[in-house]
């Protein structure tokens, strides 16, 4: 890699002037855990050039259980280099002197590490004839610790100003931090659950959008921690609380024109938009292994929960897997886009977004027609009625989604068999740990009566 010595020196001097003492190099593993290594700011030039060493198991064979995955091809023998991406350098404003950046992993011979999806996605997007814009809508809960345990930070109602007031200090701190981190908020509101909040982030090109999401997660958790709170992006933290999702907004552009728009269609959708929808819905069963990748994800994806449970699409339909949001009347041409709903914050953003894009683009390539639009709540129809319309129920647990991924050649062909095989092993390890666990519910309901 070639480095601009003058630029590196300038960046190092800027960091020292801002009181930065340490720089974190972050990566997100295939279980969506944000990990990293830290170096002193005095070593900035050296570490940018040389990177930092990582055990080869860390990206795909070290699980969210903090245990090595049985059967992985990677072992304690072997290392990769974590190379910082200088363009992602940002302050970590909730700390007293840390900066951070996103890193990519490379083999000793300089080739991208085969289970790190960021370099693959970056290269793919750079060579794409379209410009893709991705906007994330992360939802999360704020909890507080009490003598009774962990409870929601407040008891606000959906969209209520009470929720805005009670979290004003947190919001102010987060807003200021994101401003320093060059991450733009489009809007914010208290969500349906007590202590639950939603932010809409500005749409960026895919890699930058994924980078911003990682840094947003870091900022939310860091600021909450400083305030003595717990921020959780868990999809379904309790059976008594609404789930937290991560809606993904997507549009395709060419030569400055939104190619999803058409003035000849009653929904203002172009042929490409319909085919993109068709491609995503065709591969949605396997796609869920990436966008809803934990056992907990599927406790959110239930009918009539506003999270979506069926492979359908519809204008302004919050029960559809793909919603066409109502665009501003005077900006329809620029604003028309798709919202993918069955996703949550436990996803690996480069892997999930890349998979969503290639499924949609495959639909355009093959001119895949979607089913008829869903203009009602599909959960209120009989199974026979849904089947007639092509609105199938998608996987109801992680195991079924992984089985669908195993069968889907599209994602294997794009990401490579090594990444897909290691990903399935990693997630099956999680499934097995969950499936063999005897829960309190089982003991409560079964222990004394059998």
Coordinates of C-alpha atoms in Angstrom, one line a residue:
X1 CA 0.0 0.0 0.0
X2 CA 1.2 3.5 -0.8
X3 CA 0.9 6.2 1.9
X4 CA 1.2 9.9 1.8
X5 CA 3.8 10.7 4.4
X6 CA 2.8 14.3 4.6
X7 CA -0.9 13.4 5.2
X8 CA 0.0 10.9 7.9
X9 CA 2.2 13.5 9.7
X10 CA -0.6 16.0 9.4
X11 CA -3.2 13.6 10.8
X12 CA -1.0 12.6 13.7
X13 CA -0.4 16.3 14.6
X14 CA -4.1 17.0 14.4
X15 CA -4.9 14.2 16.8
X16 CA -2.3 15.3 19.3
X17 CA -3.6 18.9 19.2
X18 CA -7.1 17.5 20.0
X19 CA -5.7 15.7 23.0
X20 CA -5.9 12.2 21.6
X21 CA -3.7 9.7 23.4
X22 CA -4.9 6.4 21.9
X23 CA -6.4 5.2 18.6
X24 CA -8.7 2.3 18.4
X25 CA -8.7 0.2 15.3
X26 CA -12.1 -1.5 15.1
X27 CA -13.4 -4.5 13.2
X28 CA -16.7 -6.3 13.4
X29 CA -16.6 -10.0 13.4
X30 CA -19.0 -12.4 11.7
X31 CA -21.1 -12.5 14.9
X32 CA -21.4 -8.7 14.8
X33 CA -19.3 -8.1 17.9
X34 CA -17.3 -4.9 17.5
X35 CA -13.8 -5.7 18.6
X36 CA -10.5 -4.0 18.1
X37 CA -7.0 -3.1 19.1
X38 CA -5.5 0.1 20.5
X39 CA -2.2 1.9 19.8
X40 CA -0.6 5.1 21.2
X41 CA -1.0 8.2 19.1
X42 CA 2.8 8.5 19.0
X43 CA 2.8 5.4 16.9
X44 CA 0.3 6.7 14.4
X45 CA 2.4 6.7 11.2
X46 CA 3.9 3.3 11.9
X47 CA 0.6 1.6 12.7
X48 CA -1.2 3.0 9.7
X49 CA 1.5 1.6 7.5
X50 CA 2.0 -1.7 9.2
X51 CA -1.3 -2.5 10.8
X52 CA -1.8 -4.6 13.9
X53 CA -1.6 -8.3 14.3
X54 CA -4.7 -10.4 15.0
X55 CA -5.1 -14.1 15.7
X56 CA -6.7 -15.7 12.6
X57 CA -9.6 -17.1 14.6
X58 CA -10.9 -13.7 15.7
X59 CA -13.0 -12.8 12.6
X60 CA -15.1 -16.0 12.2
X61 CA -14.1 -18.7 14.7
X62 CA -14.4 -16.7 17.9
X63 CA -18.1 -16.5 18.7
X64 CA -20.4 -14.1 20.6
X65 CA -20.1 -16.7 23.4
X66 CA -16.4 -15.9 23.5
X67 CA -15.6 -19.5 22.6
X68 CA -13.9 -21.0 19.7
X69 CA -16.3 -22.5 17.1
X70 CA -15.9 -26.3 16.9
X71 CA -15.0 -27.5 13.4
X72 CA -13.7 -24.2 12.1
X73 CA -10.8 -24.4 9.6
X74 CA -9.1 -21.7 11.7
X75 CA -7.1 -22.5 14.8
X76 CA -4.8 -20.7 17.3
X77 CA -2.1 -21.1 14.6
X78 CA -2.0 -18.3 12.1
X79 CA -2.3 -14.5 12.1
X80 CA -3.7 -11.7 9.9
X81 CA -2.9 -8.0 9.7
X82 CA -5.6 -5.5 10.8
X83 CA -5.0 -2.5 8.4
X84 CA -6.6 0.8 9.5
X85 CA -8.7 2.7 6.8
X86 CA -7.5 6.2 7.2
X87 CA -10.6 7.6 5.7
X88 CA -12.6 6.4 8.7
X89 CA -10.6 8.2 11.3
X90 CA -12.9 9.8 13.8
X91 CA -12.8 11.0 17.4
X92 CA -14.5 8.9 20.1
X93 CA -16.1 11.9 21.9
X94 CA -17.4 10.0 24.9
X95 CA -13.9 9.1 25.9
X96 CA -11.2 11.4 27.4
X97 CA -8.7 11.2 24.5
X98 CA -9.4 8.3 22.2
X99 CA -9.9 8.3 18.4
X100 CA -11.0 5.3 16.3
X101 CA -11.0 4.0 12.8
X102 CA -12.3 0.9 11.0
X103 CA -9.8 -1.8 9.9
X104 CA -9.7 -4.5 7.2
X105 CA -8.0 -7.8 7.6
X106 CA -5.3 -9.1 5.2
X107 CA -3.2 -12.2 4.9
X108 CA 0.6 -12.1 5.1
X109 CA 0.8 -12.0 1.3
X110 CA -1.3 -8.9 1.2
X111 CA -4.5 -10.5 0.0
X112 CA -7.8 -9.7 1.7
X113 CA -8.7 -12.2 4.4
X114 CA -11.4 -14.4 2.9
X115 CA -13.8 -14.1 5.9
X116 CA -13.7 -10.3 6.1
X117 CA -16.6 -9.1 4.0
X118 CA -15.6 -5.4 4.0
X119 CA -12.8 -5.5 1.3
X120 CA -15.0 -7.7 -0.9
X121 CA -18.0 -5.3 -0.6
X122 CA -15.8 -2.2 -1.1
X123 CA -14.3 -3.7 -4.3
X124 CA -17.7 -4.8 -5.6
X125 CA -19.3 -1.4 -5.0
X126 CA -16.4 0.4 -6.6
X127 CA -16.9 -1.6 -9.8
X128 CA -20.7 -1.3 -9.9
X129 CA -22.4 0.6 -12.7
X130 CA -24.9 1.8 -10.2
X131 CA -24.6 4.1 -7.2
X132 CA -26.2 2.4 -4.2
X133 CA -27.4 4.4 -1.2
X134 CA -28.1 2.7 2.1
X135 CA -29.8 4.4 5.1
X136 CA -30.1 2.6 8.4
X137 CA -32.8 3.1 11.1
X138 CA -31.4 1.5 14.3
X139 CA -33.7 1.0 17.3
X140 CA -32.5 0.4 20.8
X141 CA -33.5 0.5 24.4
X142 CA -32.1 2.5 27.3
X143 CA -32.2 0.6 30.6
X144 CA -31.3 1.6 34.1
X145 CA -30.1 -0.5 37.0
X146 CA -32.3 -0.5 40.1
X147 CA -32.5 -2.6 43.3
X148 CA -35.0 -4.7 41.4
X149 CA -32.7 -5.4 38.5
X150 CA -32.6 -3.8 35.0
X151 CA -35.6 -1.8 34.0
X152 CA -36.5 0.5 31.1
X153 CA -35.1 4.0 31.6
X154 CA -38.6 5.6 31.5
X155 CA -42.2 4.7 30.7
X156 CA -42.8 6.9 27.7
X157 CA -45.5 6.3 25.1
X158 CA -44.8 6.0 21.4
X159 CA -43.6 9.4 19.9
X160 CA -44.4 11.1 23.2
X161 CA -42.8 14.3 24.2
X162 CA -42.3 12.8 27.7
X163 CA -39.8 10.4 26.2
X164 CA -38.1 13.3 24.4
X165 CA -37.8 15.2 27.7
X166 CA -36.6 12.3 29.8
X167 CA -33.8 11.5 27.4
X168 CA -32.9 15.0 26.4
X169 CA -29.5 14.9 28.1
X170 CA -28.6 11.6 26.4
X171 CA -29.9 12.9 23.0
X172 CA -27.8 16.1 23.4
X173 CA -24.7 14.2 24.2
X174 CA -25.2 11.7 21.4
X175 CA -26.1 14.4 18.8
X176 CA -22.9 16.3 19.7
X177 CA -20.8 13.2 19.5
X178 CA -22.2 12.2 16.1
X179 CA -21.6 15.7 14.8
X180 CA -17.9 15.4 15.7
X181 CA -17.9 11.9 14.1
X182 CA -19.4 13.3 10.9
X183 CA -22.5 11.0 11.1
X184 CA -25.7 12.8 10.2
X185 CA -29.1 12.1 11.9
X186 CA -32.1 12.6 9.7
X187 CA -34.6 12.2 12.5
X188 CA -35.2 10.7 16.0
X189 CA -38.2 9.8 18.1
X190 CA -39.1 7.8 21.2
X191 CA -40.3 4.4 19.9
X192 CA -43.2 2.1 20.9
X193 CA -41.5 0.4 23.9
X194 CA -40.7 2.1 27.2
X195 CA -37.2 3.4 27.0
X196 CA -37.0 2.5 23.3
X197 CA -35.7 5.0 20.7
X198 CA -35.2 5.1 17.0
X199 CA -32.7 7.1 14.9
X200 CA -32.6 7.5 11.1
X201 CA -29.1 7.9 9.8
X202 CA -28.3 9.7 6.6
X203 CA -28.0 7.5 3.5
X204 CA -24.5 6.8 2.4
X205 CA -22.8 4.5 -0.1
X206 CA -22.8 0.9 1.4
X207 CA -19.4 0.7 3.0
X208 CA -19.6 4.2 4.5
X209 CA -23.1 3.4 5.7
X210 CA -21.9 0.2 7.4
X211 CA -19.0 2.1 8.9
X212 CA -21.3 4.8 10.3
X213 CA -23.6 2.1 11.8
X214 CA -20.7 0.6 13.7
X215 CA -19.6 3.9 15.0
X216 CA -23.2 4.8 15.9
X217 CA -23.5 1.7 18.0
X218 CA -20.2 2.6 19.7
X219 CA -21.4 6.1 20.5
X220 CA -24.8 5.0 21.8
X221 CA -23.3 2.4 24.1
X222 CA -20.4 4.6 25.2
X223 CA -22.5 7.6 26.1
X224 CA -25.1 5.4 27.9
X225 CA -22.3 3.8 29.9
X226 CA -21.0 7.2 30.9
X227 CA -24.5 8.1 32.2
X228 CA -24.8 4.9 34.2
X229 CA -27.2 3.4 31.7
X230 CA -27.3 0.3 29.6
X231 CA -28.0 0.7 25.9
X232 CA -29.2 -2.5 24.2
X233 CA -29.7 -3.2 20.5
X234 CA -31.0 -6.7 21.3
X235 CA -33.8 -7.6 18.9
X236 CA -36.2 -8.8 21.6
X237 CA -35.1 -8.0 25.1
X238 CA -38.3 -9.3 26.7
X239 CA -41.5 -11.0 25.7
X240 CA -43.2 -8.0 27.3
X241 CA -41.4 -5.4 25.2
X242 CA -41.6 -4.5 21.5
X243 CA -38.7 -5.7 19.4
X244 CA -35.9 -3.5 18.1
X245 CA -35.1 -3.6 14.4
X246 CA -32.7 -2.1 11.9
X247 CA -34.7 -1.1 8.9
X248 CA -32.6 -0.8 5.8
X249 CA -33.5 1.9 3.2
X250 CA -32.0 1.4 -0.3
X251 CA -32.1 3.2 -3.6
X252 CA -30.1 2.8 -6.9
X253 CA -28.8 5.7 -8.9
X254 CA -27.2 6.1 -12.3
X255 CA -25.8 9.4 -13.7
X256 CA -27.5 11.2 -10.9
X257 CA -30.9 9.7 -11.6
X258 CA -32.9 7.5 -9.2
X259 CA -33.6 4.4 -11.3
X260 CA -36.2 3.1 -8.9
X261 CA -38.5 6.0 -9.9
X262 CA -41.1 6.0 -12.8
X263 CA -43.9 8.4 -13.5
X264 CA -45.7 5.7 -15.5
X265 CA -46.5 3.5 -12.5
X266 CA -49.2 4.1 -9.8
X267 CA -46.7 3.4 -7.1
X268 CA -44.0 5.5 -8.9
X269 CA -41.8 2.3 -9.2
X270 CA -39.7 1.5 -12.3
X271 CA -39.2 -1.9 -13.8
X272 CA -35.8 -2.1 -12.1
X273 CA -37.5 -1.4 -8.7
X274 CA -40.0 -4.2 -9.3
X275 CA -37.2 -6.6 -10.4
X276 CA -35.0 -5.6 -7.4
X277 CA -38.0 -6.4 -5.1
X278 CA -38.5 -9.7 -6.9
X279 CA -34.8 -10.7 -6.4
X280 CA -34.8 -9.9 -2.7
X281 CA -38.0 -11.8 -2.1
X282 CA -36.8 -14.7 -4.1
X283 CA -33.7 -15.1 -1.9
X284 CA -35.3 -13.8 1.4
X285 CA -35.3 -17.1 3.2
X286 CA -31.5 -17.4 2.9
X287 CA -31.0 -13.6 3.2
X288 CA -32.5 -13.8 6.7
X289 CA -29.5 -15.8 7.9
X290 CA -27.6 -12.5 7.4
X291 CA -30.2 -9.9 8.4
X292 CA -31.7 -11.7 11.4
X293 CA -28.7 -13.7 12.5
X294 CA -29.3 -14.6 16.1
X295 CA -31.7 -16.9 17.9
X296 CA -33.3 -13.9 19.5
X297 CA -34.0 -12.3 16.1
X298 CA -36.9 -14.6 15.3
X299 CA -38.8 -13.7 18.5
X300 CA -39.2 -10.3 16.9
X301 CA -40.2 -11.5 13.4
X302 CA -43.8 -12.5 14.2
X303 CA -47.1 -11.7 12.4
X304 CA -48.9 -8.5 13.4
X305 CA -45.9 -7.1 15.3
X306 CA -45.0 -4.4 12.7
X307 CA -41.8 -6.2 12.1
X308 CA -42.9 -8.4 9.1
X309 CA -43.2 -12.1 8.9
X310 CA -44.1 -12.8 5.2
X311 CA -42.2 -12.5 2.0
X312 CA -44.3 -9.7 0.5
X313 CA -44.0 -6.1 -0.5
X314 CA -46.4 -3.1 -0.3
X315 CA -46.7 0.6 -0.4
X316 CA -46.9 2.1 3.1
X317 CA -47.3 -1.4 4.6
X318 CA -45.4 -1.9 7.8
X319 CA -46.3 -5.6 7.9
X320 CA -44.5 -6.2 4.6
X321 CA -40.9 -7.4 4.3
X322 CA -40.4 -4.6 1.8
X323 CA -42.2 -1.3 2.3
X324 CA -42.4 1.5 -0.2
X325 CA -42.4 4.6 2.1
X326 CA -44.7 7.5 1.3
X327 CA -42.4 10.0 -0.5
X328 CA -42.7 13.8 -0.1
X329 CA -45.1 15.0 -2.7
X330 CA -42.7 17.5 -4.3
X331 CA -39.7 15.2 -4.1
X332 CA -41.1 11.8 -5.3
X333 CA -38.6 11.5 -8.1
X334 CA -35.6 11.7 -5.7
X335 CA -37.1 10.2 -2.6
X336 CA -38.7 6.9 -3.9
X337 CA -36.9 4.0 -2.4
X338 CA -37.3 0.6 -0.7
X339 CA -37.3 -0.3 3.0
X340 CA -36.2 -3.8 4.0
X341 CA -37.8 -4.6 7.4
X342 CA -36.7 -8.1 8.6
X343 CA -33.3 -7.0 9.9
X344 CA -31.9 -6.1 13.3
X345 CA -28.8 -4.7 14.9
X346 CA -27.2 -8.1 15.4
X347 CA -26.4 -8.3 11.7
X348 CA -22.8 -8.0 10.3
X349 CA -23.4 -4.8 8.2
X350 CA -21.0 -5.4 5.4
X351 CA -22.2 -9.0 4.9
X352 CA -25.9 -8.2 5.3
X353 CA -26.0 -5.1 3.1
X354 CA -23.8 -6.8 0.4
X355 CA -26.1 -9.8 0.4
X356 CA -29.2 -7.6 0.1
X357 CA -27.7 -5.7 -2.8
X358 CA -26.6 -8.8 -4.8
X359 CA -30.1 -10.4 -4.3
X360 CA -31.8 -7.3 -5.7
X361 CA -29.3 -6.9 -8.5
X362 CA -29.8 -10.5 -9.4
X363 CA -33.5 -9.8 -9.7
X364 CA -32.8 -6.9 -12.1
X365 CA -30.5 -9.2 -14.1
X366 CA -33.1 -11.9 -14.4
X367 CA -36.1 -9.6 -14.5
X368 CA -37.6 -11.4 -11.5
X369 CA -41.2 -10.3 -11.1
X370 CA -42.4 -9.9 -7.5
X371 CA -45.8 -11.2 -6.2
X372 CA -48.7 -8.8 -6.2
X373 CA -48.5 -5.9 -3.8
X374 CA -49.7 -6.5 -0.3
X375 CA -52.3 -3.8 0.6
X376 CA -53.4 -5.3 3.9
X377 CA -52.1 -7.1 6.9
X378 CA -51.1 -10.5 5.6
X379 CA -51.3 -11.9 9.1
X380 CA -55.1 -11.6 9.0
X381 CA -55.4 -13.8 5.9
X382 CA -55.7 -17.6 5.9
X383 CA -52.6 -19.6 4.8
X384 CA -54.5 -20.5 1.7
X385 CA -55.2 -16.9 0.8
X386 CA -51.5 -15.9 1.4
X387 CA -50.3 -18.9 -0.7
X388 CA -52.5 -17.8 -3.7
X389 CA -50.8 -14.3 -3.5
X390 CA -47.3 -15.7 -3.1
X391 CA -46.8 -14.2 0.3
X392 CA -45.0 -17.1 2.0
X393 CA -43.9 -17.2 5.7
X394 CA -40.2 -17.0 5.9
X395 CA -38.0 -18.9 8.4
X396 CA -39.3 -18.9 11.9
X397 CA -35.9 -19.6 13.6
X398 CA -32.2 -19.3 12.9
X399 CA -31.8 -23.0 12.1
X400 CA -34.2 -22.9 9.2
X401 CA -32.6 -19.7 7.9
X402 CA -29.2 -21.4 7.9
X403 CA -30.6 -24.4 6.1
X404 CA -31.9 -22.0 3.4
X405 CA -28.5 -20.3 3.2
X406 CA -26.8 -23.6 2.8
X407 CA -29.0 -24.3 -0.3
X408 CA -28.7 -20.8 -1.9
X409 CA -25.9 -20.7 -4.5
X410 CA -26.2 -16.9 -5.1
X411 CA -24.5 -15.9 -1.8
X412 CA -22.0 -18.8 -1.9
X413 CA -20.9 -17.7 -5.4
X414 CA -20.5 -14.1 -4.3
X415 CA -18.8 -14.4 -0.9
X416 CA -17.0 -17.7 -1.5
X417 CA -17.5 -21.1 0.1
X418 CA -15.0 -20.4 2.8
X419 CA -16.9 -17.5 4.3
X420 CA -20.3 -19.1 3.9
X421 CA -19.2 -22.4 5.5
X422 CA -17.5 -20.6 8.4
X423 CA -20.5 -18.4 8.9
X424 CA -22.9 -21.4 9.0
X425 CA -20.6 -23.2 11.5
X426 CA -20.5 -20.0 13.7
X427 CA -24.2 -19.6 13.7
X428 CA -24.9 -23.3 14.2
X429 CA -22.7 -23.1 17.3
X430 CA -25.0 -20.4 18.6
X431 CA -28.1 -22.4 17.7
X432 CA -26.8 -25.5 19.4
X433 CA -26.0 -23.6 22.6
X434 CA -29.5 -22.1 22.6
X435 CA -31.3 -25.2 21.6
X436 CA -29.7 -27.4 24.3
X437 CA -30.3 -24.8 27.1
X438 CA -33.2 -25.7 29.4
X439 CA -35.0 -22.5 30.1
X440 CA -36.8 -21.2 33.2
X441 CA -40.1 -21.5 31.2
X442 CA -39.6 -25.2 30.8
X443 CA -38.8 -25.8 34.4
X444 CA -41.8 -23.7 35.5
X445 CA -44.3 -25.4 33.2
X446 CA -43.0 -28.9 33.1
X447 CA -40.9 -29.8 36.2
X448 CA -43.7 -30.5 38.7
X449 CA -46.4 -31.8 36.3
X450 CA -44.3 -34.6 34.7

